[in-house]
Coordinates of C-alpha atoms in Angstrom, one line a residue:
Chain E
X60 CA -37.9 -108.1 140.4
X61 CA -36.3 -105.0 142.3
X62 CA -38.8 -102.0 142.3
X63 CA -38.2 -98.5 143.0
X64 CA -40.9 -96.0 144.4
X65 CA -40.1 -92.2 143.1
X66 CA -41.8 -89.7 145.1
X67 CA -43.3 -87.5 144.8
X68 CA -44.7 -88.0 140.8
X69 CA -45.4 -84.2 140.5
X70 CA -44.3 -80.9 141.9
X71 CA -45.6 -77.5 141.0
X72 CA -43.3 -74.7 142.8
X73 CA -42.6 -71.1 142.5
X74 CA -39.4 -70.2 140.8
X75 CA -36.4 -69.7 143.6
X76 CA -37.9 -72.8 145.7
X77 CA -36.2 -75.5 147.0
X78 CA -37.1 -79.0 145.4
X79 CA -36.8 -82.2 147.1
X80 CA -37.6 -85.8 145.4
X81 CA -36.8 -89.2 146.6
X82 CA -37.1 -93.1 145.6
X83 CA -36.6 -96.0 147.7
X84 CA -36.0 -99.4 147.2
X85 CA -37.1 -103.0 148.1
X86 CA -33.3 -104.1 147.5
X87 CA -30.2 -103.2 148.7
X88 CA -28.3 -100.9 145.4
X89 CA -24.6 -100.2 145.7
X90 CA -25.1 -96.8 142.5
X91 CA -27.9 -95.0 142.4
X92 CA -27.9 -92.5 139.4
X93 CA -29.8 -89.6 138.5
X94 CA -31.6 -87.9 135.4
X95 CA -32.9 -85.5 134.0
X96 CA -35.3 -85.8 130.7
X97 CA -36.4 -82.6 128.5
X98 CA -39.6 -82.9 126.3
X99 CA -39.1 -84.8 122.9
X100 CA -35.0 -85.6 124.4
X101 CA -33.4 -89.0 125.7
X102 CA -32.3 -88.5 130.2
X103 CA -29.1 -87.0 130.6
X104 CA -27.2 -88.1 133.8
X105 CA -27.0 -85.6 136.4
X106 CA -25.1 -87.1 139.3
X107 CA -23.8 -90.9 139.9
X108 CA -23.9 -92.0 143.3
X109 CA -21.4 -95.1 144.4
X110 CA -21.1 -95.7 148.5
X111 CA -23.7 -95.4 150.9
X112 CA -23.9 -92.6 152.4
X113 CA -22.3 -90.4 149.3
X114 CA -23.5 -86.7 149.4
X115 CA -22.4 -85.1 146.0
X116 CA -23.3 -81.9 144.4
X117 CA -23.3 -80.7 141.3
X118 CA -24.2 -76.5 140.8
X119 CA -27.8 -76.5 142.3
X120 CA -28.0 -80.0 142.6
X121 CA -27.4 -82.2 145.6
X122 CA -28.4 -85.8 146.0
X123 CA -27.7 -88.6 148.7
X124 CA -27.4 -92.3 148.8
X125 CA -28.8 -93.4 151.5
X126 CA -27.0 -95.6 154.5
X127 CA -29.7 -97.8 154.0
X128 CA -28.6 -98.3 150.3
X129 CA -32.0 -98.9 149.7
X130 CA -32.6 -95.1 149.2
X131 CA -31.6 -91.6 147.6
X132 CA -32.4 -88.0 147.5
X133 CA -32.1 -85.2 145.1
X134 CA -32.4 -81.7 146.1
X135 CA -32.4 -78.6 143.7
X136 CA -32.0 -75.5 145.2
X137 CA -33.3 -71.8 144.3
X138 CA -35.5 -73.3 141.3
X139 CA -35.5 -71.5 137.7
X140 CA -37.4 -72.3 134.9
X141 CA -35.1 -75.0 133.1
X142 CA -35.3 -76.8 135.5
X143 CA -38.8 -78.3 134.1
X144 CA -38.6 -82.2 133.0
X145 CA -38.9 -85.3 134.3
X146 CA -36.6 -86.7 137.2
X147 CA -35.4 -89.6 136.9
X148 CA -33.9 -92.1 139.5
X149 CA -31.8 -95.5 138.9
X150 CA -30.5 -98.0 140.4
X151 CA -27.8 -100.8 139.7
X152 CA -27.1 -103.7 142.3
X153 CA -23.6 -104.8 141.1
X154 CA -25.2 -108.4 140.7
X155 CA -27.6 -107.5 138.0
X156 CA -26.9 -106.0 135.1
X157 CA -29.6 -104.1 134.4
X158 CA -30.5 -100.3 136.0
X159 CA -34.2 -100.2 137.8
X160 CA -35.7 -96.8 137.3
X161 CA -38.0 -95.0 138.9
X162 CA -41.5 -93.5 137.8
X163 CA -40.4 -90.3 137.3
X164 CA -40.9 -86.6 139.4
X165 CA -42.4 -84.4 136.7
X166 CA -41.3 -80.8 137.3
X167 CA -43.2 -77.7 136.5
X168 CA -41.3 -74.1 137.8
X169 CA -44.0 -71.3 137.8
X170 CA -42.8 -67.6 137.1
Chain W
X258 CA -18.5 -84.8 120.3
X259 CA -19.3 -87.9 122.1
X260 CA -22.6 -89.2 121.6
X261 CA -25.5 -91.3 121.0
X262 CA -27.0 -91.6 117.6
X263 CA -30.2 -93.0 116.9
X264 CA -32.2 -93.4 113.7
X265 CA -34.8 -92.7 112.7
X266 CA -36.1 -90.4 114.9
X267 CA -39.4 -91.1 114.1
X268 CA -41.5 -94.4 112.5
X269 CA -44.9 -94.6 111.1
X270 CA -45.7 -97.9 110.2
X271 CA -48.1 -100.7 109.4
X272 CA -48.5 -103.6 111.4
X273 CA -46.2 -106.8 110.3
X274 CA -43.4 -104.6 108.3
X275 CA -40.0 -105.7 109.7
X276 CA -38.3 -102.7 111.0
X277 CA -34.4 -101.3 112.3
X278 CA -33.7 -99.3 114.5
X279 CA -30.3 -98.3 114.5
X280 CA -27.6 -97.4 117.5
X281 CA -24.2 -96.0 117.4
X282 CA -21.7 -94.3 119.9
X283 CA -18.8 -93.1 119.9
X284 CA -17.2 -93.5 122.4
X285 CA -16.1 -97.3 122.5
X286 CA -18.3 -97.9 125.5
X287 CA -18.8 -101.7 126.1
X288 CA -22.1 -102.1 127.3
X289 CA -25.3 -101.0 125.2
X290 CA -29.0 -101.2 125.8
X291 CA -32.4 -100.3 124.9
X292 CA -35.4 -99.2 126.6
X293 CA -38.9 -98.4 125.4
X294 CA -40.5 -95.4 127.7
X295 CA -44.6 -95.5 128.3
X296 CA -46.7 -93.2 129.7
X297 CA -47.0 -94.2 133.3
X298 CA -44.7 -97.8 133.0
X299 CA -41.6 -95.4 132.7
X300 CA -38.3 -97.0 131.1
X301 CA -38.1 -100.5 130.7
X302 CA -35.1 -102.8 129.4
X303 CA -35.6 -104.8 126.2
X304 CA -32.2 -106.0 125.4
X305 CA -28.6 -105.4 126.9
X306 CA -25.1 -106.2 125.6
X307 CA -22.0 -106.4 127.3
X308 CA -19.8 -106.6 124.8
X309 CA -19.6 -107.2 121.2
X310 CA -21.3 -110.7 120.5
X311 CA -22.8 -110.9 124.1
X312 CA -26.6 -110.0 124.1
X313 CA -29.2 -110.5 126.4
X314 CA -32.7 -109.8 127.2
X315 CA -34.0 -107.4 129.7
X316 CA -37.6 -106.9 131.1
X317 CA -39.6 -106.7 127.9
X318 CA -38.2 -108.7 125.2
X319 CA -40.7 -109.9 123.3
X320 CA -41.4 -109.3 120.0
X321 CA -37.5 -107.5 119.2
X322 CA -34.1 -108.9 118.2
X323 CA -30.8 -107.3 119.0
X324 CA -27.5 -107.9 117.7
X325 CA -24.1 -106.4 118.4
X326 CA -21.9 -107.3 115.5
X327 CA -19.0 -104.1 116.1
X328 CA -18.9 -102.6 119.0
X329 CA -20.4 -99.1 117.9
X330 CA -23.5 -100.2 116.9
X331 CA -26.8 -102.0 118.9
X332 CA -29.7 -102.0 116.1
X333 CA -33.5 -102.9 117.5
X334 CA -35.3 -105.1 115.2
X335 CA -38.9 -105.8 115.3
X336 CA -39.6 -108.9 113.2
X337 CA -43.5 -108.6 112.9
X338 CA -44.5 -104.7 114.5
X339 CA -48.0 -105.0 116.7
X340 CA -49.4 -101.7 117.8
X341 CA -48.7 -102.6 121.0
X342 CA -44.7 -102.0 120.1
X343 CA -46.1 -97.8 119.6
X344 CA -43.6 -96.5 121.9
X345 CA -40.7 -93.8 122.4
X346 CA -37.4 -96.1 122.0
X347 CA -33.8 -95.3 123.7
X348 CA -30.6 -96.7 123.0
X349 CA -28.1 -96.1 125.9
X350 CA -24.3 -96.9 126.2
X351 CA -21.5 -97.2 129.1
X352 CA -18.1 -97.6 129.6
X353 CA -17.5 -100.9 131.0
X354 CA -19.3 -104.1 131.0
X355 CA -22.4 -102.9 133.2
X356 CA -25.2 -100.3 133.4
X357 CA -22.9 -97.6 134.7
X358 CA -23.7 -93.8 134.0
X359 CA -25.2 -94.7 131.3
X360 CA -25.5 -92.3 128.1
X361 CA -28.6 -91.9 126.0
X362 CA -29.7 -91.3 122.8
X363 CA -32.1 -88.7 121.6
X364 CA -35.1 -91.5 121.1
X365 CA -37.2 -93.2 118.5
X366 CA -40.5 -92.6 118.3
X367 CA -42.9 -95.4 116.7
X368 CA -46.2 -95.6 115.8
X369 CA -47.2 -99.1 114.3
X370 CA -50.8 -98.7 112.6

């Protein structure tokens, strides 16, 4: 079946940085979603992607379907502690009818 | 408040003792799911419905039953619990009949003995 690489699986940064995280694809997607999960909570949908090449934002966050459509980015900028969880990406091919998630970018913000 | 319930929120259990797990939202979404989340195998699908009466399976069916008699509620049922069903269980839901923006529940956590 469709597999998605999420990269990078781990990030340690100093609050205020910049964060970047990606996943690619072996298929083509036409959404990519993202998450975030808290400790002990279910994900919560951060931004829904739908055409290739899609930049959208929402507050810090910015992510990017690629042109490819077999890609996507997520950048969070100037970092702050609750931002820690688990990143999440997803993607949906139209023809399935399942989402394929990725591994996961566990985030840890350092004071 | 729209949401996801789930319950219960956590399961001990010994192997072989039928369980539910139940699912409700409300916010007449069509589609409903549920995953089971492993360290290091991330979410996986077990079941999916589309609409009330329309089930199907997903990547890891095995060993649970679904059914989706209203359109509120997706319970999990494990027949015959292994220890190898110890997991952290979602339910998710979305308007329309796919795996859009999907909404999830707060989680199930199992531990079958």
């Amino acid at each position: 079946g469709q597999q998605l690489n999420q990269s990078p699986q781990s990030m340690f940064i100093q609050e205020g940085e910049d964060v970047s995280m990606n996943c690619t694809s072996s298929s083509i997607f036409n959404t990519w979603l993202w998450y975030k999960q808290d400790p002990g909570e279910g994900p919560v949908l951060l931004i829904a992607l739908y055409k290739a090449g899609e930049l959208t934002s929402n507050g810090r966050l910015t992510a990017q379907f690629g042109i490819t459509r077999k890609d996507s980015f997520l950048n969070i900028s100037a970092s702050i502690p609750s931002d820690v969880g688990i990143y999440f990406c997803a993607g949906f091919s139209g023809s399935a009818r399942q989402l394929t998630f990725g591994s996961g970018t566990q985030l840890t913000v350092l004071p | 408040e729209a949401q996801v319930t789930q319950n219960p929120r956590y399961l001990i259990t010994v192997t072989g003792k039928k369980l539910t797990v139940t699912c409700s939202q409300n916010m007449n979404h069509e589609y409903m799911s549920w995953y089971r989340q492993d360290p290091g195998l991330g979410l996986r699908q077990i079941y999916y419905s589309m609409n009330v009466e329309v089930t199907d399976k997903g990547d890891v069916p095995e060993g649970y039953k679904v059914s989706r008699k209203e359109k509120r509620n997706f319970p999990l049922i494990l027949e015959s619990p292994s220890p190898n069903q110890t997991s952290l269980y979602f339910c998710a839901s979305s308007l329309g009949t796919g795996p859009y923006e999907q909404y999830f529940g707060p989680g199930t956590r199992l531990t079958v003995t």
